[in-house]
Coordinates of C-alpha atoms in Angstrom, one line a residue:
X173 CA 110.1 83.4 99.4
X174 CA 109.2 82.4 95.9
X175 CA 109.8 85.8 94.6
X176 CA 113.1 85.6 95.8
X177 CA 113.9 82.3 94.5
X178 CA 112.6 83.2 91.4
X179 CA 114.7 86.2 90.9
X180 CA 117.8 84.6 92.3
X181 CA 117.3 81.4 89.8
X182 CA 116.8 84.3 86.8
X183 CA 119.5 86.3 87.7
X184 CA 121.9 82.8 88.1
X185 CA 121.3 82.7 84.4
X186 CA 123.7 86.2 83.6
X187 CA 125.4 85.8 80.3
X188 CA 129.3 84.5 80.2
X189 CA 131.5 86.0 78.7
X190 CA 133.8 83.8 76.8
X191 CA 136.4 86.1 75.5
X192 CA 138.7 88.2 78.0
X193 CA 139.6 90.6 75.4
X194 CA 140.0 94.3 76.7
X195 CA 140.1 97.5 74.6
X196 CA 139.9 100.6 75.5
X197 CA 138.5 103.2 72.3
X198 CA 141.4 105.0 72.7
X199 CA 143.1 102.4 71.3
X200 CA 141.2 102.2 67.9
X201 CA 141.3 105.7 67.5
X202 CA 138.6 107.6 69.6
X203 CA 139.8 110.7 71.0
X204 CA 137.6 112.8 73.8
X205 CA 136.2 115.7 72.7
X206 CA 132.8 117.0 71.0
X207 CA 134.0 117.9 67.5
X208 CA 134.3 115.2 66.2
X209 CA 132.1 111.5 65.2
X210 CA 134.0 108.8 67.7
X211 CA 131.6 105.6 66.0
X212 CA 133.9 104.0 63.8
X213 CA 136.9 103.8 66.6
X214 CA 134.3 102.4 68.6
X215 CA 133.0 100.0 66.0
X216 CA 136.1 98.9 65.5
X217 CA 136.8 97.9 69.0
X218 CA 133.5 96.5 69.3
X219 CA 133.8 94.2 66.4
X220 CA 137.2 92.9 66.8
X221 CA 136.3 92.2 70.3
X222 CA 133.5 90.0 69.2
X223 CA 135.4 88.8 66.2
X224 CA 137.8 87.4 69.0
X225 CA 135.4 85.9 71.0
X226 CA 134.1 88.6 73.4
X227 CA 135.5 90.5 75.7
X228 CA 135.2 94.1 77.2
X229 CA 135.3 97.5 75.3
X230 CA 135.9 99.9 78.0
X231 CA 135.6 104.0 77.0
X232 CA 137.9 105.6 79.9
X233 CA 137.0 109.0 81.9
X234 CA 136.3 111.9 79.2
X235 CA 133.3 112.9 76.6
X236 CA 133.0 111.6 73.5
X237 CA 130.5 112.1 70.4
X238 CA 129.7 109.5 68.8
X239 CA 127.0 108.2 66.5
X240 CA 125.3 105.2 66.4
X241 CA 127.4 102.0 67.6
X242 CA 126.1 98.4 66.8
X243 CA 127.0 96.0 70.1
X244 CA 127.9 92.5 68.6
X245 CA 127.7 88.8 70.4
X246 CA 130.0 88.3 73.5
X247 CA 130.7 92.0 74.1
X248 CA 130.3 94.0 76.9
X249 CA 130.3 97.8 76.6
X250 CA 131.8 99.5 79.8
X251 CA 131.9 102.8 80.8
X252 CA 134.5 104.2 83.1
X253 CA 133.3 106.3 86.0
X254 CA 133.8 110.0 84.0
X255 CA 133.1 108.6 80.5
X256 CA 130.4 110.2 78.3
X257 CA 128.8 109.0 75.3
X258 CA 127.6 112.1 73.9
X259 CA 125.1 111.0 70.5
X260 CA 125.4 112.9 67.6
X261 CA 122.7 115.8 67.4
X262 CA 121.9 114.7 63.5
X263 CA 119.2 112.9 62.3
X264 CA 121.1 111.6 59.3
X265 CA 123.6 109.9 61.1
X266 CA 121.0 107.5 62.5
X267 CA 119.8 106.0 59.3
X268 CA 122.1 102.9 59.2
X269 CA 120.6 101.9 63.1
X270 CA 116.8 101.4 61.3
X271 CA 116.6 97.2 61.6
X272 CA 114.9 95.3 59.1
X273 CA 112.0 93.9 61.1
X274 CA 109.9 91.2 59.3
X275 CA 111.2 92.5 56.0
X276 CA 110.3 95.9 56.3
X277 CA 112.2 98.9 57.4
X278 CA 111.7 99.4 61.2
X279 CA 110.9 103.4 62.2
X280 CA 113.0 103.2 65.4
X281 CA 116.5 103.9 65.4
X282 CA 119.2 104.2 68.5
X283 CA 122.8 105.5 69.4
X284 CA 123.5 101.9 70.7
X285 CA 121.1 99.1 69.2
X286 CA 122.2 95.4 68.4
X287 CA 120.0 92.9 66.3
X288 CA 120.1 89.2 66.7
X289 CA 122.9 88.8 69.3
X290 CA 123.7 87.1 72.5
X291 CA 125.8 87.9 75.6
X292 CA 125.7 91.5 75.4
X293 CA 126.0 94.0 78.1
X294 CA 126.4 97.5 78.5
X295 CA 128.0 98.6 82.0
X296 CA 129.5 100.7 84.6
X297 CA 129.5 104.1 86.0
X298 CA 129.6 106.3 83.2
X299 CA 127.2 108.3 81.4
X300 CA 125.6 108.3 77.5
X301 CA 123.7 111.6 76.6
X302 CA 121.8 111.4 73.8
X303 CA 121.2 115.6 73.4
X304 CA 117.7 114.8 72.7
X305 CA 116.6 118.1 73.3
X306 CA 118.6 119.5 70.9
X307 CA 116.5 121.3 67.5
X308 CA 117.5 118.7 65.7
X309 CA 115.3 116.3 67.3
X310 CA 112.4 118.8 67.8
X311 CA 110.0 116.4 65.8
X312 CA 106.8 115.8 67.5
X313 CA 105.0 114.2 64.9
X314 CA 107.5 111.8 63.8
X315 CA 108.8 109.8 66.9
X316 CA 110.7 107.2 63.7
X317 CA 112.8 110.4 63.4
X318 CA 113.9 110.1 66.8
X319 CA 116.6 108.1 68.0
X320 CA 116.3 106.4 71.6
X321 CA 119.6 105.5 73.1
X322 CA 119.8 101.8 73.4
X323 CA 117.6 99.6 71.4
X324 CA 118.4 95.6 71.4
X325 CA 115.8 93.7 69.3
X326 CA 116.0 89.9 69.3
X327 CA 118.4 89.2 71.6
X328 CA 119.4 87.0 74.0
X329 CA 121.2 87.5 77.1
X330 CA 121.4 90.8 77.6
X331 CA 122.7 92.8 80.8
X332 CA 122.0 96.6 81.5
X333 CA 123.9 97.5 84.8
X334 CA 124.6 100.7 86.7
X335 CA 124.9 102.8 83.6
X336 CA 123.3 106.8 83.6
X337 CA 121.0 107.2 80.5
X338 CA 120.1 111.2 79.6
X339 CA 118.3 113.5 77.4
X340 CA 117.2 110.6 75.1
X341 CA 115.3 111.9 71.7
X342 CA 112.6 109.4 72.1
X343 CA 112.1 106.4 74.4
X344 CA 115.2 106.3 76.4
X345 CA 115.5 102.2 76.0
X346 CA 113.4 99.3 74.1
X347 CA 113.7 95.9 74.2
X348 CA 111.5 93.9 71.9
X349 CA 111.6 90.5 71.5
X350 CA 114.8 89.2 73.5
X351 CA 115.4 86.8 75.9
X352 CA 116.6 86.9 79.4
X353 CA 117.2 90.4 79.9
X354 CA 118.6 91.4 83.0
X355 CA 118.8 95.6 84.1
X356 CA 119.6 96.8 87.7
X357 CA 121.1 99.9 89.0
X358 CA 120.8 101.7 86.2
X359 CA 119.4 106.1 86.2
X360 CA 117.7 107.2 83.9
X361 CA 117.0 110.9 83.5
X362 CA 115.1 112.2 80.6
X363 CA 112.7 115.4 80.1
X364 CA 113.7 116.8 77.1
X365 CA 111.3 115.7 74.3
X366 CA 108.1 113.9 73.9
X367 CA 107.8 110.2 74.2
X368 CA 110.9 109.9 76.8
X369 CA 109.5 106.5 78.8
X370 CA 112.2 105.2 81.2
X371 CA 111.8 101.8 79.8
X372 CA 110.0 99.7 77.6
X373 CA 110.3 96.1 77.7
X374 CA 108.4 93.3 75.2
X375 CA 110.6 90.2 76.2
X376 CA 110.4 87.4 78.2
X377 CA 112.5 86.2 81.3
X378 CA 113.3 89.6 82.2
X379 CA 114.4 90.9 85.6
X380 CA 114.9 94.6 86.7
X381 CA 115.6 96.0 89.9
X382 CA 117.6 98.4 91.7
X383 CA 117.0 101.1 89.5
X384 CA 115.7 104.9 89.2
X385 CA 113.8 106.0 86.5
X386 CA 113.1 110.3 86.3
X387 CA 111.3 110.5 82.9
X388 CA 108.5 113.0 81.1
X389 CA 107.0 109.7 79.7
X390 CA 106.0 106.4 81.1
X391 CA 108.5 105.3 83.8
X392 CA 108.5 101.5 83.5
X393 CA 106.3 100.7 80.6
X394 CA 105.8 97.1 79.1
X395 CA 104.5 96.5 75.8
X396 CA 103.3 93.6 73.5
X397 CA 103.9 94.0 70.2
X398 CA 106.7 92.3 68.6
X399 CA 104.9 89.3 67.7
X400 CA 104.9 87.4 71.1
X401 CA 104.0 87.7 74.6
X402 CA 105.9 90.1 77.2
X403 CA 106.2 87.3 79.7
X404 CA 107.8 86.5 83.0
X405 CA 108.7 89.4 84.0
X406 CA 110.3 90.8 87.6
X407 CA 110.3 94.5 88.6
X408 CA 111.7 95.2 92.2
X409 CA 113.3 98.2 94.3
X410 CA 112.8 100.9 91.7
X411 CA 111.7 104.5 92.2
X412 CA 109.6 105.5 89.3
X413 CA 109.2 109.0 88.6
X414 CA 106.9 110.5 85.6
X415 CA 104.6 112.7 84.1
X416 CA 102.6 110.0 82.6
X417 CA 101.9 106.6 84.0
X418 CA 104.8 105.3 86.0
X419 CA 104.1 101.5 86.2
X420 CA 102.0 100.8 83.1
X421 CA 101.1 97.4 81.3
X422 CA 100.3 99.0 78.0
X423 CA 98.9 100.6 75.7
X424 CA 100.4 98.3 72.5
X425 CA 98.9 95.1 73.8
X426 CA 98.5 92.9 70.6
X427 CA 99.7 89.7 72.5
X428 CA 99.4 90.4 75.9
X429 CA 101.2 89.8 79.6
X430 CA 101.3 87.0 81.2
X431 CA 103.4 86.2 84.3
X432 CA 104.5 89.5 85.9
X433 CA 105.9 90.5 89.0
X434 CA 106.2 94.1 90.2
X435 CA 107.4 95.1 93.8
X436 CA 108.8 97.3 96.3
X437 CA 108.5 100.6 94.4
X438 CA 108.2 104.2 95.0
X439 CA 105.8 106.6 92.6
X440 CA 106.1 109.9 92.7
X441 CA 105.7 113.2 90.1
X442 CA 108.5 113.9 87.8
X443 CA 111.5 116.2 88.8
X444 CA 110.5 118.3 86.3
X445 CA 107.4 118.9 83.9
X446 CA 108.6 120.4 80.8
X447 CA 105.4 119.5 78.7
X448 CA 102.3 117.9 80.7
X449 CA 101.5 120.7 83.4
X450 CA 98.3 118.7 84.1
X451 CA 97.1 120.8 86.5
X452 CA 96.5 123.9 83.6
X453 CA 94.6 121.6 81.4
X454 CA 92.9 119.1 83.7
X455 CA 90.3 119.6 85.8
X456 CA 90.8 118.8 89.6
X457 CA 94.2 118.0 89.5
X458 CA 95.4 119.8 92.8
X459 CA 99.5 120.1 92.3
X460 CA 101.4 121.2 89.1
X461 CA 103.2 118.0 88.4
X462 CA 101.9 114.8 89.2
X463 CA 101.7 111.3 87.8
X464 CA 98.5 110.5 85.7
X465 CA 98.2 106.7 86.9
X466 CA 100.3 104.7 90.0
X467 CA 99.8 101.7 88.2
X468 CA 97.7 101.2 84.9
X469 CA 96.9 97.7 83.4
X470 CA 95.3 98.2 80.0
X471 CA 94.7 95.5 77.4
X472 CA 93.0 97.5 74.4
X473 CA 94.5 95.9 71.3
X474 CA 93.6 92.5 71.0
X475 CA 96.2 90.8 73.2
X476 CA 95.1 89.1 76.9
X477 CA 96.7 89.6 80.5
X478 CA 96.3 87.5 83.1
X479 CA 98.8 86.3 86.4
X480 CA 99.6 89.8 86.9
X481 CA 100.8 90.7 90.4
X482 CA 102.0 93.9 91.9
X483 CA 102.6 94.5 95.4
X484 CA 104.4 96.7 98.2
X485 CA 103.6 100.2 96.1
X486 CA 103.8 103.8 97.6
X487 CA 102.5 106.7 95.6
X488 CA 102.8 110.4 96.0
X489 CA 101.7 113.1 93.2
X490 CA 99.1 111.1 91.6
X491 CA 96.3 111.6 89.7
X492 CA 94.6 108.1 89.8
X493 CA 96.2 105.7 91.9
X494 CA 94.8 102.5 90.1
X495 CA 93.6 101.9 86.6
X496 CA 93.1 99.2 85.4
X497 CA 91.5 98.7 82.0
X498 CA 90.0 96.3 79.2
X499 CA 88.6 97.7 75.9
X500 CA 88.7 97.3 72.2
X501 CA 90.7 100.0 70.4
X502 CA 91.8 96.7 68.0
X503 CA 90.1 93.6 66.8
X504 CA 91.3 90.8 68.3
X505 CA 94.4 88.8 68.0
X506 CA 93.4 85.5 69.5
X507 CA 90.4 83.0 68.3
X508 CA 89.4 83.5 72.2
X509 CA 88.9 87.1 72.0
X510 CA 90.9 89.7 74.2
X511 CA 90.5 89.1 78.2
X512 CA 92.0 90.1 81.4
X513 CA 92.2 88.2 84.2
X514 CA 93.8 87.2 87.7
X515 CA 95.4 90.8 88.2
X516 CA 96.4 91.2 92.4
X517 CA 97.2 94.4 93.6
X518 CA 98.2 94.4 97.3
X519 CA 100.3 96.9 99.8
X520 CA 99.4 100.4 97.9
X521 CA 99.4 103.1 100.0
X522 CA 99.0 106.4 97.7
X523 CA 98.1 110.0 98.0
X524 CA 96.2 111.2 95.1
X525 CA 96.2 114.8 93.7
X526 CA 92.6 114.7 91.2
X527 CA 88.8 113.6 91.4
X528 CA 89.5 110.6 88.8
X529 CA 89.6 108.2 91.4
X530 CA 90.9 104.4 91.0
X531 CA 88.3 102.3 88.5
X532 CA 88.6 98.5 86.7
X533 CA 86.3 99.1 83.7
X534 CA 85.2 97.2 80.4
X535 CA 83.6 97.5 77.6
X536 CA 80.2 95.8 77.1
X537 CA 81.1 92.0 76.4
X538 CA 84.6 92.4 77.5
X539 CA 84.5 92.0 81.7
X540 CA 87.8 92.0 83.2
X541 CA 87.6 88.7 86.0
X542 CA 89.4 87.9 88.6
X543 CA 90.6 91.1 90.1
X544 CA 92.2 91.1 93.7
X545 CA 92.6 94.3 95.5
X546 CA 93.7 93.8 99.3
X547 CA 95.7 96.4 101.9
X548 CA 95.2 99.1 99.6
X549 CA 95.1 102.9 101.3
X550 CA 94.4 105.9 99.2
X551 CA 94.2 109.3 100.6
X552 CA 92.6 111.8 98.1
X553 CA 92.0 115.5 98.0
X554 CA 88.1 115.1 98.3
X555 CA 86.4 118.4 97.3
X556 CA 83.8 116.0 94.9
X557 CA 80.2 117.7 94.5
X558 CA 76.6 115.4 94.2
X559 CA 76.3 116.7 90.6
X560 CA 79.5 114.9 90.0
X561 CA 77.8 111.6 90.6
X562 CA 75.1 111.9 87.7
X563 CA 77.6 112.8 85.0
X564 CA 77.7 110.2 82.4
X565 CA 80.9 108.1 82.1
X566 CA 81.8 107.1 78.6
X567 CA 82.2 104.6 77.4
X568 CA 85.2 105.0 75.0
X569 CA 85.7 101.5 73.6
X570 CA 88.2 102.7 71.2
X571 CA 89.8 105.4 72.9
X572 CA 93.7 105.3 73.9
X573 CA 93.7 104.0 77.3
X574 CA 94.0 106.8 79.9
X575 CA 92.8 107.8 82.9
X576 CA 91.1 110.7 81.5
X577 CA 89.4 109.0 78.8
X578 CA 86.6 108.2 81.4
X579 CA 86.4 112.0 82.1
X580 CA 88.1 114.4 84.4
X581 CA 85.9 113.4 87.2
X582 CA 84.6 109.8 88.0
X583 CA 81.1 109.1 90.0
X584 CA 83.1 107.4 93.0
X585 CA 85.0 109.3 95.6
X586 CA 87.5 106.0 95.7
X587 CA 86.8 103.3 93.3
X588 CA 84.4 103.1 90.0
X589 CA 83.7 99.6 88.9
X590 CA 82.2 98.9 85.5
X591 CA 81.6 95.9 83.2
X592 CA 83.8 93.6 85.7
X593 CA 83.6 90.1 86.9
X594 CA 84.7 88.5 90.5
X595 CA 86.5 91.5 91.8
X596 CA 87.4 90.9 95.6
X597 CA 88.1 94.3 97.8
X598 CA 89.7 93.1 101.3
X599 CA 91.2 96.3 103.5
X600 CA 90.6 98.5 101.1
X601 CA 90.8 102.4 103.0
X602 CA 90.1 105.8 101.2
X603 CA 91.0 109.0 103.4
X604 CA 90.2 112.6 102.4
X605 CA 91.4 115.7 102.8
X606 CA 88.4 117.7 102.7
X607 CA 84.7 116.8 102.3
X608 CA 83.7 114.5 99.0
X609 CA 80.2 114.0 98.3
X610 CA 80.0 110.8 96.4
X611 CA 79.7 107.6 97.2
X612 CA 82.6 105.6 98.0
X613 CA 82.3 102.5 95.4
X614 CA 80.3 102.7 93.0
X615 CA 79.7 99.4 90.8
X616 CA 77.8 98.9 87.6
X617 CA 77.0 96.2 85.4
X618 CA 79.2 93.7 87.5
X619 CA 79.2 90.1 89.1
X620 CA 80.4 89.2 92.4
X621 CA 81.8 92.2 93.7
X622 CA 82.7 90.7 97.0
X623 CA 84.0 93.7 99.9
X624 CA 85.6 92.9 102.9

């Protein structure tokens, strides 16, 4: 009952629109079609709708190219059922979307991105295809040289509904550092080039449900790292399908997470792997595409984490159900030090696909406390040998936070506890599928494990 009321009191707080303006792009000159640049039409409309004191631009049934498009205070961008935004296939045309973050030229850039505003929304059935797959954006080592497709940075009061989001360049959306941010119903769809998470989300008051997210990257991903924590946050009734991690709290974790409630979703592997194919390059993993961690809780770079709860999960196609990890990749941020603590996970039911089984693991000095695991049921391959039990686990205090950077096989058929503190198991099952020869739970250098 309080997750309800607190959702229903977050989503009470939708922005108004004062305006009632209406223009269609038509009307300031956009024409359908794909050879030709539709932004400044759409610019226009956008900025005499906010210059009127809001309103609605609407882009009726059709495709049109556009570059990138700056959303402005009081506007919301609709899409007709049939529109598509098609984004320009030019790196060039993105420059003018790089904010100016903290007085320095920010790397990421987007076909719709807004700085500073409030009462924003982009809407309806329609569709925005950012052709990230096209050569132009073929630039692994440069992710700044990719644009994502909507990018809102400082805002306040913004509203993502029922909208399809495709074939992003880089992360399909980002939201640092705004305030009361509201997304539901929304599919996303994107396995065209590295780095395509679903989401990412460093805000606060922030409340997503409803929505579908078929990515080669991190599904639903939230970050710290805009100066502040990513705070009070409510996932529900989302299907999360990825190649990497599909409910991850991490890796940029310079501030930390505190508040966050994630329910009612489904994990499975990707619709399509285009990149990973874990299965060729990791050892164990028993179907070709499959998600590397259900849900992964990492605090590496300084930040903290603590009042984190997730609960009603079901997992197919992955690797490691559960990861949850503290380390030290960065110094850090707070006089305090870095910590994690009062993380429940209840209600998983998962069938895994590898022999990196579920683990909560430190560093030495850093103990993550206060870890609740209850009505968890994990059904894994099995197959794990004796030798498998003696192989060293490393340590990797400054590795990027992965299941794999713990190996490709873990001591524990079902969970491997290291460096943790008042970690409480209650119903937790483990199933196999064939044989396993090590031990179910192993623990090491802990306090008050308590099992149940």
């Amino acid at each position: 009952m309080k997750k309800v009321f607190v959702i229903a009191a977050l989503l009470a707080a939708l922005p108004v629109f004062a305006g009632n303006r209406n223009i269609d792009i038509t009307r300031t000159g956009a024409k359908a079609g794909l050879d030709r640049d539709n932004a400044p039409a759409i610019q226009k409309a956008i900025d005499r709708v906010s210059i009127a004191g809001g309103g609605t631009v609407t882009v009726p049934p059709g495709e049109f190219l556009t570059g990138p498009i700056e959303l402005k205070s009081g506007v919301e961008l609709h899409l007709d059922m049939g529109a598509r935004l098609v984004g320009v296939a030019d790196t060039a045309a993105y420059a003018k979307a790089h904010m100016t973050v903290k007085g320095k030229r920010s790397k990421f850039s987007s076909l719709i991105y807004a700085q500073g505003q409030e009462n924003i929304a982009v809407t309806g059935l329609g569709t925005i295809d950012g052709q990230g797959g096209d050569p132009a954006f073929k630039i692994k080592d440069d992710p700044g040289g990719r644009p994502m497709l909507i990018l809102m940075r400082d805002c306040k009061n913004v509203v993502i509904k029922d909208i399809r989001l495709e074939n992003s360049a880089h992360w399909v959306q980002f939201y640092p550092n705004c305030e009361g941010l509201r997304v539901s119903g929304i599919k996303v769809r994107s396995h065209c080039n590295y780095n395509n998470d679903g989401i990412d989300i460093d805000s606060k008051d922030v409340v997503v449900t409803g929505c579908i997210f078929d990515c080669e990257d991190d599904a639903i991903c939230l970050k710290s790292l805009s100066g502040d924590f990513c705070e009070n946050v409510t996932i529900t009734n989302c299907i999360a399908a990825s190649n990497c991690n599909a409910i991850k709290l991490g890796t940029s974790s310079a501030y930390g997470f505190r508040n966050v409630n994630i329910s009612n979703i489904t994990v499975r592997g990707a619709s399509e792997d285009n990149i990973r194919h874990w299965s060729t390059k990791v050892k164990g993993v028993t179907k070709p595409i499959t998600v590397i961690s259900g849900i992964a809780i990492e605090t590496v770079d300084g930040g903290i984490c603590e009042n984190i709860n997730v609960s009603n999960i079901s997992m197919v196609d992955v690797q490691t159900p559960i990861f949850i990890r503290l380390a030290r990749r960065e110094e850090a941020t707070f006089p305090c030090g870095s910590y994690m603590r009062g993380i429940t996970i209840s209600g998983v039911t998962a069938v895994s696909e590898s022999f990196m089984s579920s683990s909560i693991t430190g560093v030495p000095g850093m103990y993550p406390e206060n870890i609740y695991l209850s009505d968890i049921d994990i059904t894994s391959p099995g197959g794990g040998t004796e030798d498998m039990i003696s192989i060293p686990v490393p340590e990797a205090e400054t590795k990027y936070p992965e299941n794999r950077c713990l190996g490709q096989t873990l001591p524990a058929s079902g969970l491997y506890i290291r460096h943790a503190k008042n970690v409480y198991l209650s119903n937790v099952r483990f199933h196999f599928r064939a044989p396993d020869a090590r031990p179910l739970i192993i623990t090491d250098d802990c306090t008050d494990i308590v099992q149940n």
